[in-house]
Short mmCIF file of C-alpha atoms and ligand atoms in Angstrom, two decimals:
data_model
loop_
_atom_site.label_atom_id
_atom_site.label_comp_id
_atom_site.label_asym_id
_atom_site.label_seq_id
_atom_site.Cartn_x
_atom_site.Cartn_y
_atom_site.Cartn_z
CA UNK A 25 92.70 95.94 82.05
CA UNK A 26 89.04 94.86 81.13
CA UNK A 27 87.89 98.05 83.01
CA UNK A 28 89.68 100.70 81.66
CA UNK A 29 87.94 99.59 78.50
CA UNK A 30 84.57 99.18 79.87
CA UNK A 31 85.37 102.23 81.72
CA UNK A 32 86.31 104.37 78.40
CA UNK A 33 83.48 102.84 76.35
CA UNK A 34 81.00 103.50 79.50
CA UNK A 35 82.59 107.37 80.27
CA UNK A 36 81.99 107.68 76.42
CA UNK A 37 77.87 107.70 76.54
CA UNK A 38 78.05 109.32 79.71
CA UNK A 39 79.15 112.57 78.80
CA UNK A 40 78.74 114.97 76.01
CA UNK A 41 82.74 116.53 76.49
CA UNK A 42 85.74 114.70 77.08
CA UNK A 43 85.42 113.86 81.17
CA UNK A 44 88.23 116.15 82.64
CA UNK A 45 90.84 114.57 85.94
CA UNK A 46 92.02 116.24 88.29
CA UNK A 47 94.82 115.02 90.49
CA UNK A 48 96.18 116.87 93.17
CA UNK A 49 99.76 114.96 94.68
CA UNK A 50 100.38 116.49 98.54
CA UNK A 51 103.44 114.30 99.32
CA UNK A 52 106.44 113.71 98.29
CA UNK A 53 108.31 112.22 94.74
CA UNK A 54 107.34 108.95 95.26
CA UNK A 55 103.85 110.18 95.65
CA UNK A 56 103.96 112.13 92.25
CA UNK A 57 105.54 109.30 90.51
CA UNK A 58 101.58 107.17 91.88
CA UNK A 59 99.57 110.28 90.54
CA UNK A 60 101.43 110.22 86.88
CA UNK A 61 100.06 106.73 87.64
CA UNK A 62 96.84 107.63 88.38
CA UNK A 63 96.34 110.22 85.60
CA UNK A 64 97.93 107.80 82.99
CA UNK A 65 95.52 104.76 83.96
CA UNK A 66 92.77 107.65 83.74
CA UNK A 67 93.53 108.85 80.48
CA UNK A 68 93.46 105.57 79.23
CA UNK A 69 90.24 105.30 80.43
CA UNK A 70 88.90 108.57 78.26
CA UNK A 71 89.58 111.34 80.66
CA UNK A 72 91.55 114.75 79.60
CA UNK A 73 94.41 115.35 82.37
CA UNK A 74 93.50 118.71 83.48
CA UNK A 75 95.71 121.13 86.04
CA UNK A 76 92.76 122.71 87.99
CA UNK A 77 89.79 120.71 89.81
CA UNK A 78 87.17 123.89 88.80
CA UNK A 79 85.70 122.38 86.23
CA UNK A 80 87.25 118.79 86.53
CA UNK A 81 85.09 115.62 86.39
CA UNK A 82 87.01 113.50 88.87
CA UNK A 83 89.42 115.23 91.11
CA UNK A 84 92.02 112.92 93.69
CA UNK A 85 94.09 114.22 96.23
CA UNK A 86 96.76 112.09 96.51
CA UNK A 87 98.17 112.61 100.27
CA UNK A 88 100.46 112.33 102.81
CA UNK A 89 100.87 111.63 106.34
CA UNK A 90 105.15 112.16 106.73
CA UNK A 91 103.77 115.01 108.87
CA UNK A 92 101.05 116.61 111.33
CA UNK A 93 101.11 119.85 109.46
CA UNK A 94 101.06 117.67 106.18
CA UNK A 95 98.29 116.05 107.09
CA UNK A 96 96.18 119.84 108.78
CA UNK A 97 96.88 120.81 105.38
CA UNK A 98 94.78 118.29 103.17
CA UNK A 99 92.03 118.48 104.65
CA UNK A 100 91.86 122.06 104.94
CA UNK A 101 92.28 121.58 100.79
CA UNK A 102 89.66 119.32 101.36
CA UNK A 103 87.32 120.94 102.80
CA UNK A 104 87.29 123.60 99.97
CA UNK A 105 85.59 121.31 97.54
CA UNK A 106 82.59 121.27 99.50
CA UNK A 107 81.45 123.76 97.30
CA UNK A 108 82.24 122.81 94.24
CA UNK A 109 80.94 119.44 94.86
CA UNK A 110 77.38 121.11 96.45
CA UNK A 111 77.45 122.65 92.69
CA UNK A 112 78.41 119.72 90.52
CA UNK A 113 76.96 116.80 92.56
CA UNK A 114 78.34 114.43 89.41
CA UNK A 115 81.55 115.33 90.20
CA UNK A 116 83.39 112.53 91.85
CA UNK A 117 85.94 112.91 94.73
CA UNK A 118 88.24 110.89 95.84
CA UNK A 119 91.26 110.66 98.19
CA UNK A 120 94.34 108.44 97.67
CA UNK A 121 97.70 107.94 99.14
CA UNK A 122 99.46 107.62 102.46
CA UNK A 123 97.24 109.57 104.14
CA UNK A 124 94.14 107.57 104.25
CA UNK A 125 95.73 104.40 104.86
CA UNK A 126 95.35 104.80 108.57
CA UNK A 127 92.35 103.86 110.11
CA UNK A 128 91.48 106.75 111.96
CA UNK A 129 92.02 109.37 108.94
CA UNK A 130 89.48 107.32 107.34
CA UNK A 131 86.72 106.94 110.18
CA UNK A 132 87.14 110.44 110.10
CA UNK A 133 86.22 111.75 106.52
CA UNK A 134 83.42 108.83 106.50
CA UNK A 135 81.99 110.99 109.43
CA UNK A 136 82.86 114.92 108.63
CA UNK A 137 83.72 115.36 105.31
CA UNK A 138 80.26 113.94 103.37
CA UNK A 139 81.34 114.81 100.23
CA UNK A 140 84.32 112.56 99.76
CA UNK A 141 83.09 110.03 97.09
CA UNK A 142 86.14 107.30 96.68
CA UNK A 143 88.89 106.50 99.27
CA UNK A 144 91.89 104.06 97.48
CA UNK A 145 95.50 103.04 98.56
CA UNK A 146 98.76 103.43 97.78
CA UNK A 147 99.05 100.15 96.07
CA UNK A 148 95.76 100.07 94.60
CA UNK A 149 96.47 102.70 91.38
CA UNK A 150 95.43 99.80 88.70
CA UNK A 151 92.01 99.17 90.11
CA UNK A 152 91.12 103.13 89.35
CA UNK A 153 89.01 102.08 86.24
CA UNK A 154 87.05 99.08 88.34
CA UNK A 155 86.60 101.62 90.94
CA UNK A 156 85.27 104.86 89.25
CA UNK A 157 82.66 102.07 86.96
CA UNK A 158 81.25 101.15 90.18
CA UNK A 159 80.89 104.14 91.05
CA UNK A 160 79.29 105.07 87.89
CA UNK A 161 76.80 102.32 87.93
CA UNK A 162 75.75 102.38 91.62
CA UNK A 163 76.14 105.61 92.45
CA UNK A 164 77.22 104.61 96.44
CA UNK A 165 79.96 105.83 98.50
CA UNK A 166 83.19 103.96 98.99
CA UNK A 167 85.05 104.97 101.70
CA UNK A 168 86.51 102.24 103.24
CA UNK A 169 89.38 101.36 104.59
CA UNK A 170 92.17 100.38 101.56
CA UNK A 171 93.40 97.00 101.44
CA UNK A 172 97.26 97.25 102.10
CA UNK A 173 99.13 95.05 98.90
CA UNK A 174 101.99 93.72 98.83
CA UNK A 175 102.19 93.03 95.32
CA UNK A 176 103.97 94.71 92.25
CA UNK A 177 101.85 95.85 89.74
CA UNK A 178 104.17 96.35 86.05
CA UNK A 179 102.92 98.28 82.78
CA UNK A 180 100.28 101.05 84.05
CA UNK A 181 100.58 103.57 82.44
CA UNK A 182 102.10 106.82 83.06
CA UNK A 183 101.28 110.42 82.26
CA UNK A 184 104.12 112.83 82.14
CA UNK A 185 104.09 116.34 82.18
CA UNK A 186 107.48 117.08 81.19
CA UNK A 187 108.70 115.61 78.51
CA UNK A 188 112.64 116.40 79.58
CA UNK A 189 112.06 115.03 83.43
CA UNK A 190 110.83 111.72 84.31
CA UNK A 191 110.94 109.37 87.96
CA UNK A 192 110.94 105.30 87.96
CA UNK A 193 109.98 103.74 91.22
CA UNK A 194 112.55 101.12 91.06
CA UNK A 195 111.10 99.82 94.74
CA UNK A 196 108.25 100.19 96.74
CA UNK A 197 107.63 100.33 100.83
CA UNK A 198 110.34 99.81 103.44
CA UNK A 199 111.24 97.69 106.16
CA UNK A 200 113.43 100.35 107.95
CA UNK A 201 111.23 101.74 110.60
CA UNK A 202 113.03 104.82 111.98
CA UNK A 203 111.54 105.63 115.07
CA UNK A 204 109.48 108.36 114.38
CA UNK A 205 108.92 107.59 110.96
CA UNK A 206 104.93 106.54 109.00
CA UNK A 207 106.14 105.39 105.60
CA UNK A 208 106.79 101.74 106.61
CA UNK A 209 103.17 101.58 108.24
CA UNK A 210 101.43 103.59 104.99
CA UNK A 211 103.95 101.86 102.88
CA UNK A 212 103.87 98.41 103.76
CA UNK A 213 106.97 96.14 103.46
CA UNK A 214 110.02 96.70 101.21
CA UNK A 215 110.22 94.99 97.74
CA UNK A 216 112.16 95.84 94.55
CA UNK A 217 111.20 95.53 90.77
CA UNK A 218 112.74 93.13 88.07
CA UNK A 219 115.66 95.23 86.95
CA UNK A 220 114.78 94.27 83.50
CA UNK A 221 111.36 95.87 83.98
CA UNK A 222 113.27 99.07 85.66
CA UNK A 223 115.63 98.46 82.08
CA UNK A 224 112.46 98.70 79.92
CA UNK A 225 111.40 101.33 81.84
CA UNK A 226 114.17 103.28 80.92
CA UNK A 227 115.59 103.19 77.78
CA UNK A 228 112.28 103.56 77.22
CA UNK A 229 112.57 107.04 78.66
CA UNK A 230 115.54 107.62 76.72
CA UNK A 231 114.46 106.98 73.57
CA UNK A 232 112.19 109.48 73.91
CA UNK A 233 114.44 111.82 74.77
CA UNK A 234 114.08 112.11 78.70
CA UNK A 235 117.44 113.63 79.88
CA UNK A 236 117.07 113.98 83.93
CA UNK A 237 115.78 110.46 84.94
CA UNK A 238 115.75 109.42 88.86
CA UNK A 239 115.51 106.49 89.87
CA UNK A 240 113.11 106.38 93.21
CA UNK A 241 113.36 104.23 96.41
CA UNK A 242 112.48 105.03 100.25
CA UNK A 243 116.09 103.42 100.63
CA UNK A 244 117.79 102.81 97.02
CA UNK A 245 120.35 101.22 98.42
CA UNK A 246 118.70 98.31 99.40
CA UNK A 247 117.67 97.33 95.94
CA UNK A 248 117.53 93.86 94.67
CA UNK A 249 117.48 92.23 98.07
CA UNK A 250 115.34 89.55 97.62
CA UNK A 251 115.71 89.57 94.59
CA UNK A 252 116.78 86.05 92.22
CA UNK A 253 119.27 86.34 90.95
CA UNK A 254 121.30 88.70 93.17
CA UNK A 255 121.48 91.82 92.13
CA UNK A 256 122.55 95.13 94.39
CA UNK A 257 121.89 98.67 94.16
CA UNK A 258 125.34 99.57 92.02
CA UNK A 259 124.53 96.19 90.62
CA UNK A 260 121.36 98.01 89.03
CA UNK A 261 123.47 101.26 88.13
CA UNK A 262 125.70 99.79 86.38
CA UNK A 263 123.85 98.32 84.07
CA UNK A 264 121.36 101.94 82.91
CA UNK A 265 124.74 103.46 82.41
CA UNK A 266 124.76 101.15 79.86
CA UNK A 267 121.95 102.78 78.14
CA UNK A 268 123.36 104.91 75.11
CA UNK A 269 121.83 108.44 74.92
CA UNK A 270 122.87 112.49 76.55
CA UNK A 271 120.96 112.16 79.85
CA UNK A 272 121.57 112.68 83.78
CA UNK A 273 120.42 109.88 86.51
CA UNK A 274 119.65 110.74 89.72
CA UNK A 275 118.78 108.38 92.62
CA UNK A 276 116.86 109.05 95.97
CA UNK A 277 117.00 108.46 98.75
CA UNK A 278 119.85 106.72 99.85
CA UNK A 279 120.40 105.74 103.45
CA UNK A 280 124.02 106.04 105.15
CA UNK A 281 123.48 102.95 106.40
CA UNK A 282 123.42 100.69 103.37
CA UNK A 283 125.14 102.56 100.94
CA UNK A 284 128.16 100.61 100.18
CA UNK A 285 131.82 102.22 98.44
CA UNK A 286 130.54 99.91 95.58
CA UNK A 287 127.77 102.25 95.10
CA UNK A 288 130.59 105.54 95.19
CA UNK A 289 133.00 103.61 93.34
CA UNK A 290 130.14 103.06 90.36
CA UNK A 291 129.32 106.74 90.52
CA UNK A 292 132.57 107.53 89.65
CA UNK A 293 133.01 105.66 87.12
CA UNK A 294 129.96 106.64 85.57
CA UNK A 295 129.68 110.45 84.19
CA UNK A 296 125.50 109.73 83.19
CA UNK A 297 125.45 109.48 86.77
CA UNK A 298 125.12 112.74 88.59
CA UNK A 299 127.21 114.18 91.53
CA UNK A 300 124.39 115.20 94.11
CA UNK A 301 123.61 112.49 96.46
CA UNK A 302 120.67 113.07 98.93
CA UNK A 303 121.91 111.13 101.93
CA UNK A 304 119.72 111.71 105.33
CA UNK A 305 121.91 112.27 108.38
CA UNK A 306 118.72 112.87 110.21
CA UNK A 307 120.17 114.50 113.50
CA UNK A 308 124.37 114.61 114.80
CA UNK A 309 123.59 112.88 118.00
CA UNK A 310 124.59 109.22 118.19
CA UNK A 311 122.42 108.68 121.24
CA UNK A 312 119.64 110.56 118.95
CA UNK A 313 120.94 108.66 115.71
CA UNK A 314 119.56 105.04 117.93
CA UNK A 315 117.06 106.24 119.55
CA UNK A 316 116.05 107.02 116.30
CA UNK A 317 116.20 102.72 115.41
CA UNK A 318 118.70 104.87 112.16
CA UNK A 319 121.32 102.31 112.79
CA UNK A 320 124.22 104.41 111.59
CA UNK A 321 126.68 106.33 114.14
CA UNK A 322 128.13 109.93 113.55
CA UNK A 323 131.04 108.73 112.72
CA UNK A 324 130.37 105.91 109.79
CA UNK A 325 128.19 108.12 108.59
CA UNK A 326 131.31 110.86 107.89
CA UNK A 327 133.55 108.00 106.46
CA UNK A 328 130.78 107.45 104.10
CA UNK A 329 131.12 111.18 102.84
CA UNK A 330 134.72 111.16 103.54
CA UNK A 331 135.35 108.25 101.13
CA UNK A 332 132.74 109.73 98.22
CA UNK A 333 135.02 112.86 98.76
CA UNK A 334 138.43 111.25 97.63
CA UNK A 335 136.83 109.60 94.95
CA UNK A 336 134.31 112.42 93.59
CA UNK A 337 136.62 115.36 93.66
CA UNK A 338 132.74 117.31 92.74
CA UNK A 339 130.72 115.41 94.81
CA UNK A 340 128.25 116.94 96.98
CA UNK A 341 126.15 115.48 99.14
CA UNK A 342 122.22 116.60 100.31
CA UNK A 343 120.40 115.90 103.29
CA UNK A 344 117.41 115.81 105.84
CA UNK A 345 116.93 117.06 109.64
CA UNK A 346 114.91 116.47 112.25
CA UNK A 347 115.17 118.23 115.36
CA UNK A 348 113.12 118.17 118.48
CA UNK A 349 113.15 114.53 118.59
CA UNK A 350 111.91 113.34 122.27
CA UNK A 351 114.30 113.51 124.30
CA UNK A 352 116.41 115.66 121.87
CA UNK A 353 118.62 117.92 124.71
CA UNK A 354 120.14 121.32 123.16
CA UNK A 355 124.18 120.25 123.26
CA UNK A 356 123.13 116.74 121.46
CA UNK A 357 120.99 119.97 119.07
CA UNK A 358 124.85 121.62 119.12
CA UNK A 359 126.31 117.81 117.63
CA UNK A 360 124.31 118.27 114.56
CA UNK A 361 125.30 122.34 113.96
CA UNK A 362 128.40 121.52 114.10
CA UNK A 363 128.04 117.95 111.68
CA UNK A 364 126.20 120.52 109.31
CA UNK A 365 129.18 123.31 109.42
CA UNK A 366 131.46 120.80 108.66
CA UNK A 367 129.62 118.36 106.37
CA UNK A 368 128.84 122.00 104.28
CA UNK A 369 125.65 119.84 102.91
CA UNK A 370 124.64 121.51 99.10
CA UNK A 371 121.34 121.45 100.39
CA UNK A 372 119.23 120.64 103.33
CA UNK A 373 115.76 119.84 104.29
CA UNK A 374 114.68 120.44 108.38
CA UNK A 375 111.36 119.38 109.93
CA UNK A 376 111.04 119.89 113.04
CA UNK A 377 109.83 116.79 114.85
CA UNK A 378 106.34 115.39 114.51
CA UNK A 379 104.36 113.10 116.71
CA UNK A 380 103.40 109.83 114.50
CA UNK A 381 100.63 107.46 116.05
CA UNK A 382 101.72 104.07 115.67
CA UNK A 383 105.58 104.87 115.50
CA UNK A 384 108.24 104.00 118.78
CA UNK A 385 109.07 107.30 118.96
CA UNK A 386 106.01 108.72 119.81
CA UNK A 387 106.05 106.74 122.71
CA UNK A 388 108.81 108.58 123.84
CA UNK A 389 108.73 111.12 126.95
CA UNK A 390 109.66 114.36 124.95
CA UNK A 391 109.32 117.39 127.49
CA UNK A 392 111.26 120.22 124.79
CA UNK A 393 108.92 122.81 124.47
CA UNK A 394 107.69 123.69 120.74
CA UNK A 395 109.44 127.19 121.22
CA UNK A 396 112.66 126.00 121.86
CA UNK A 397 111.96 123.54 118.79
CA UNK A 398 111.38 126.03 116.12
CA UNK A 399 115.07 127.90 117.73
CA UNK A 400 116.89 125.13 116.92
CA UNK A 401 114.89 125.03 113.73
CA UNK A 402 115.47 128.57 112.83
CA UNK A 403 119.13 128.04 113.97
CA UNK A 404 120.04 125.56 111.26
CA UNK A 405 117.92 126.97 108.28
CA UNK A 406 119.96 130.41 108.94
CA UNK A 407 123.79 128.17 109.20
CA UNK A 408 122.32 126.25 106.39
CA UNK A 409 121.82 129.48 104.69
CA UNK A 410 125.13 131.29 104.61
CA UNK A 411 126.64 127.86 103.45
CA UNK A 412 124.36 127.90 100.54
CA UNK A 413 125.20 130.96 99.85
CA UNK A 414 128.73 130.62 99.88
CA UNK A 415 128.52 127.25 97.53
CA UNK A 416 126.87 129.21 95.07
CA UNK A 417 129.26 131.70 95.06
CA UNK A 418 132.17 129.28 93.98
CA UNK A 419 130.43 128.44 91.11
CA UNK A 420 131.44 132.04 89.72
CA UNK A 421 132.74 132.14 86.82
CA UNK A 422 132.59 128.33 86.35
CA UNK A 423 131.22 126.89 82.96
CA UNK A 424 128.61 124.59 83.39
CA UNK A 425 125.75 122.29 81.75
CA UNK A 426 122.31 122.89 82.49
CA UNK A 427 119.36 121.71 81.47
CA UNK A 428 116.47 124.20 79.86
CA UNK A 429 113.41 123.56 81.97
CA UNK A 430 111.11 126.33 81.26
CA UNK A 431 110.86 129.75 79.46
CA UNK A 432 110.73 132.79 81.91
CA UNK A 433 110.03 136.43 80.40
CA UNK A 434 113.32 137.23 78.12
CA UNK A 435 114.69 134.73 78.94
CA UNK A 436 115.41 130.77 80.31
CA UNK A 437 115.48 128.79 83.80
CA UNK A 438 118.00 125.85 83.14
CA UNK A 439 119.10 122.89 86.12
CA UNK A 440 122.39 121.65 86.66
CA UNK A 441 123.00 117.79 87.88
CA UNK A 442 123.50 119.06 91.02
CA UNK A 443 120.10 120.42 90.98
CA UNK A 444 121.04 123.68 91.25
CA UNK A 445 118.86 126.47 89.31
CA UNK A 446 120.37 128.94 86.44
CA UNK A 447 118.71 131.40 84.92
CA UNK A 448 119.98 132.79 81.62
CA UNK A 449 119.05 134.90 78.60
CA UNK A 450 118.94 133.99 74.89
CA UNK A 451 116.91 134.79 71.89
CA UNK A 452 116.95 131.18 70.94
CA UNK A 453 112.89 129.71 71.55
CA UNK A 454 114.15 126.73 70.67
CA UNK A 455 116.39 125.68 74.07
CA UNK A 456 113.50 124.18 76.12
CA UNK A 457 114.33 120.36 77.37
CA UNK A 458 117.89 120.22 75.92
CA UNK A 459 120.77 121.13 77.47
CA UNK A 460 123.36 123.97 77.57
CA UNK A 461 126.53 125.13 78.50
CA UNK A 462 126.22 128.18 80.80
CA UNK A 463 128.79 130.88 81.93
CA UNK A 464 128.33 131.55 85.22
CA UNK A 465 127.78 135.36 86.14
CA UNK A 466 126.76 135.42 89.30
CA UNK A 467 123.20 135.18 91.78
CA UNK A 468 120.02 136.82 92.38
CA UNK A 469 118.62 135.54 95.73
CA UNK A 470 118.75 131.37 95.63
CA UNK A 471 119.39 130.74 91.88
CA UNK A 472 122.58 131.40 89.66
CA UNK A 473 122.42 134.03 86.55
CA UNK A 474 124.12 132.85 83.37
CA UNK A 475 125.16 133.44 80.09
CA UNK A 476 124.65 130.85 76.93
CA UNK A 477 127.83 129.72 75.32
CA UNK A 478 126.51 127.01 72.41
CA UNK A 479 124.51 127.93 70.98
N1 SAH B 17 113.17 107.30 102.80
C1 SAH B 17 113.40 108.65 102.89
C2 SAH B 17 112.55 109.68 102.95
C3 SAH B 17 111.68 109.75 104.10
S1 SAH B 17 110.83 111.39 103.95
C4 SAH B 17 114.37 108.07 103.71
O1 SAH B 17 114.53 108.09 104.76
O2 SAH B 17 115.52 109.54 103.60
C5 SAH B 17 111.17 111.95 104.34
C6 SAH B 17 111.79 113.30 105.09
O3 SAH B 17 110.97 113.49 106.09
C7 SAH B 17 113.03 112.10 106.38
O4 SAH B 17 114.32 111.99 105.36
C8 SAH B 17 112.94 113.04 107.90
O5 SAH B 17 113.57 113.20 108.20
C9 SAH B 17 111.32 113.48 107.54
N2 SAH B 17 110.53 112.81 108.08
C10 SAH B 17 110.02 111.64 108.27
N3 SAH B 17 109.22 110.91 109.45
C11 SAH B 17 108.90 112.95 110.22
C12 SAH B 17 108.29 113.07 111.85
N4 SAH B 17 107.35 111.70 112.10
N5 SAH B 17 108.75 114.08 111.89
C13 SAH B 17 109.50 115.32 111.24
N6 SAH B 17 110.04 114.33 109.97
C14 SAH B 17 109.78 113.36 109.20
FE1 SF4 B 18 111.06 105.78 107.10
FE2 SF4 B 18 113.48 105.34 107.41
FE3 SF4 B 18 111.71 104.43 105.92
FE4 SF4 B 18 113.54 106.79 105.60
S1 SF4 B 18 114.12 104.67 105.66
S2 SF4 B 18 110.93 105.60 104.58
S3 SF4 B 18 113.16 107.83 106.94
S4 SF4 B 18 111.03 104.05 108.15
FE1 F3S B 19 106.07 110.37 100.58
FE2 F3S B 19 104.40 111.16 102.41
FE3 F3S B 19 104.24 109.08 101.74
S1 F3S B 19 106.64 111.62 101.97
S2 F3S B 19 105.60 107.79 101.01
S3 F3S B 19 104.19 110.97 100.49
S4 F3S B 19 103.95 109.83 103.80
#
């Protein structure tokens, strides 16, 4: 707080214009949520938020380490800042987020990217005013391994671009150590925010008119594990749903080993909670799931899905899948295909396994060629596409409710609670960020088309 004010007055003296900050997100929703805090804290320190890095006084890359291609893309983008920095040496280039929590990455930045001025860690956002202030004072490069911090800092200001959609982190870190995954190493141990702090943030958002609110955590079903008095994720959902208002509550991600019938019952009993559940399965083979350290079987996965389908007739499931995990045979891959066909996921995020140094899986033998792995991926994408188009068609003629997200030439784009996008036309110019009732008329590519009913 002290440095927010110090930086504010320094910046007012230093610049003859309002300085601009541009934050670019390369990772997941959690990463974007961090970016909103970075923008928030610098906005409090006297900066205006900009959409492009071109004229910005600070450019911040918030990075991701989940797969190798994410990292390669980020380095490509950092490289592009070199010319910009030589045109404007006063511009600060900062890199933060999951990728820089790895010492070999920081070493690479130190050596090969001399125009990067600052590196800071995933849990150091609140230190940013202090870091930037010191950079102006000392003008010394600050590129060293970020300290892994595990405390929870509340009340960091958040800068939200949308007026209707928002995310709230309910917990940080991950304890699961799925054998392929880097997240527990870069984001540290799991810790949950106190429910009253979440409730406060949530109530404020509803009051401000936010209508689509997503609770975030790497494994929301283990929310509250170390909190006292005891509370679990279902209790938290129940508590938040008591807040009066017109909104849809989403959450992600759930973990098949931890999602309980109590959570499903809570969704059933609270119409404000989205009927769309993201429940990453990763593989349809029990042997591979075991090697992945996922700690559930395909049978257990199907059990909870079946229970949910019984309790909540309009429930939909989306999922993440990794193909080509070390040692995955073609037959084991086919088990994944069969599961995908059986469950009818509404949406699937599919990935080729990417080796992450430091994880357990990185030490496993992997003899499958990249070609074979991408063939598996393409087969799966094709299967899912067919499922998805049938799913879209199932909405034809139905009446749905959707939140208007953006204006399109001659119309609007809206999103249903199940995340499907619907386009419709209307002469009414004031529909943005409101709920509308629509009658689905057809589909165009991957979106639905509709007629407006109530306005
Ligand atoms: N915590 C969430 C999401 C983690 S990252 C969860 O457990 O569901 C999102 C997805 O990236 C994962 O679900 C997984 O499918 C994928 N992923 C993670 N590590 C990966 C790796 N090394 N290679 C390929 N995909 C990976
Ligand atoms: Fe990674 Fe598994 Fe944690 Fe998800 S639950 S972040 S896949 S270790
Ligand atoms: Fe998210 Fe990537 Fe980090 S997926 S948690 S930004 S490694």
